[in-house]
Amino acid sequence: MFESLKIWLHQGKQYIPDVETTEVPGIFRGRPVIKAGVSVDEKALQELCPMNAIDVNPLSIDLGKCSFCGECAFAYPEKISFTKDFKMGHNIRERLIIKEGEDQPIRIDADAVRKEIRRLFGRSLKLRQVSAGGDGSCEMELNATGNVNFDVGRFGIDFVASPRHADGIVLTGPVSENMADSFLDAYDAVPDPKVLILAGTDAISGGLFAGSPAVRRSVLDDIKVDLYLPGNPVHPLTFVNGVLGLLGRMKS
């Protein structure tokens, strides 16, 4: 016990005490801001985006398509900037679209959350992760949520090995043709009521693979999505805060 205390006094806390207010170091790009009143060639700006995430009339960025590459901000720094705000998860797909002149935090719409989610899973949520053609980046970041620094388990949120032991599915990847049926099998194996979370740009919109004959996005057409988590890949803090928001566990 005394040795443990000595280590703690020497090294400090190994976990992030407050996952809501901590600041991400380095070059992390979070929620973008499009400044109003600055004139740019909007058509050129739109064509610059490799993900077709930028639209005009009004000028906007769709976080469900954005790769957060930052090319738009590099080319037009006076117009677009990326904040370090990692709380970008939402339960309504359309709310992931950031419009010109908006600079407001993204928050879960509590009225749109299914009541059984917070009633049944508010204190404990077990998730099965399914990679449907993912490139491994989102999958690695989801693994990192269990690291000592993020420690998602302290909130009663855990990943389990079998969908039959899970309360929901976390889907990554664009849903490739070869994984579409396997995803449906895993989703069907989760007992009702169940949660579906789309983690990362590929899962939300198909990313670079949107429209490709190698993906089958239609499997999501008849399934209720409970949470969209932008990012390419999704940051562990985006995941943790998004799920806590869905469960009604956010302090702010």
Short mmCIF file of C-alpha atoms in Angstrom, two decimals, residues 34 42 46 53-62 79 97-102:
data_model
loop_
_atom_site.label_atom_id
_atom_site.label_comp_id
_atom_site.label_asym_id
_atom_site.label_seq_id
_atom_site.Cartn_x
_atom_site.Cartn_y
_atom_site.Cartn_z
CA ILE A 34 -16.79 28.57 -40.30
CA GLU A 42 -17.04 28.91 -52.01
CA GLN A 46 -16.15 22.93 -51.93
CA ALA A 53 -18.09 17.14 -46.81
CA ILE A 54 -18.38 20.83 -47.73
CA ASP A 55 -21.60 22.24 -49.13
CA VAL A 56 -22.69 25.73 -50.16
CA ASN A 57 -25.92 27.70 -49.77
CA PRO A 58 -25.37 27.84 -46.86
CA LEU A 59 -21.68 27.06 -46.49
CA SER A 60 -21.37 24.05 -44.20
CA ILE A 61 -19.20 21.11 -43.21
CA ASP A 62 -20.74 17.68 -42.60
CA LYS A 79 -12.55 31.34 -43.04
CA ILE A 97 -23.66 19.59 -40.11
CA ILE A 98 -21.77 22.72 -39.01
CA LYS A 99 -23.03 25.87 -40.76
CA GLU A 100 -21.35 29.18 -41.38
CA GLY A 101 -21.46 31.51 -38.39
CA GLU A 102 -22.20 28.73 -35.87
#
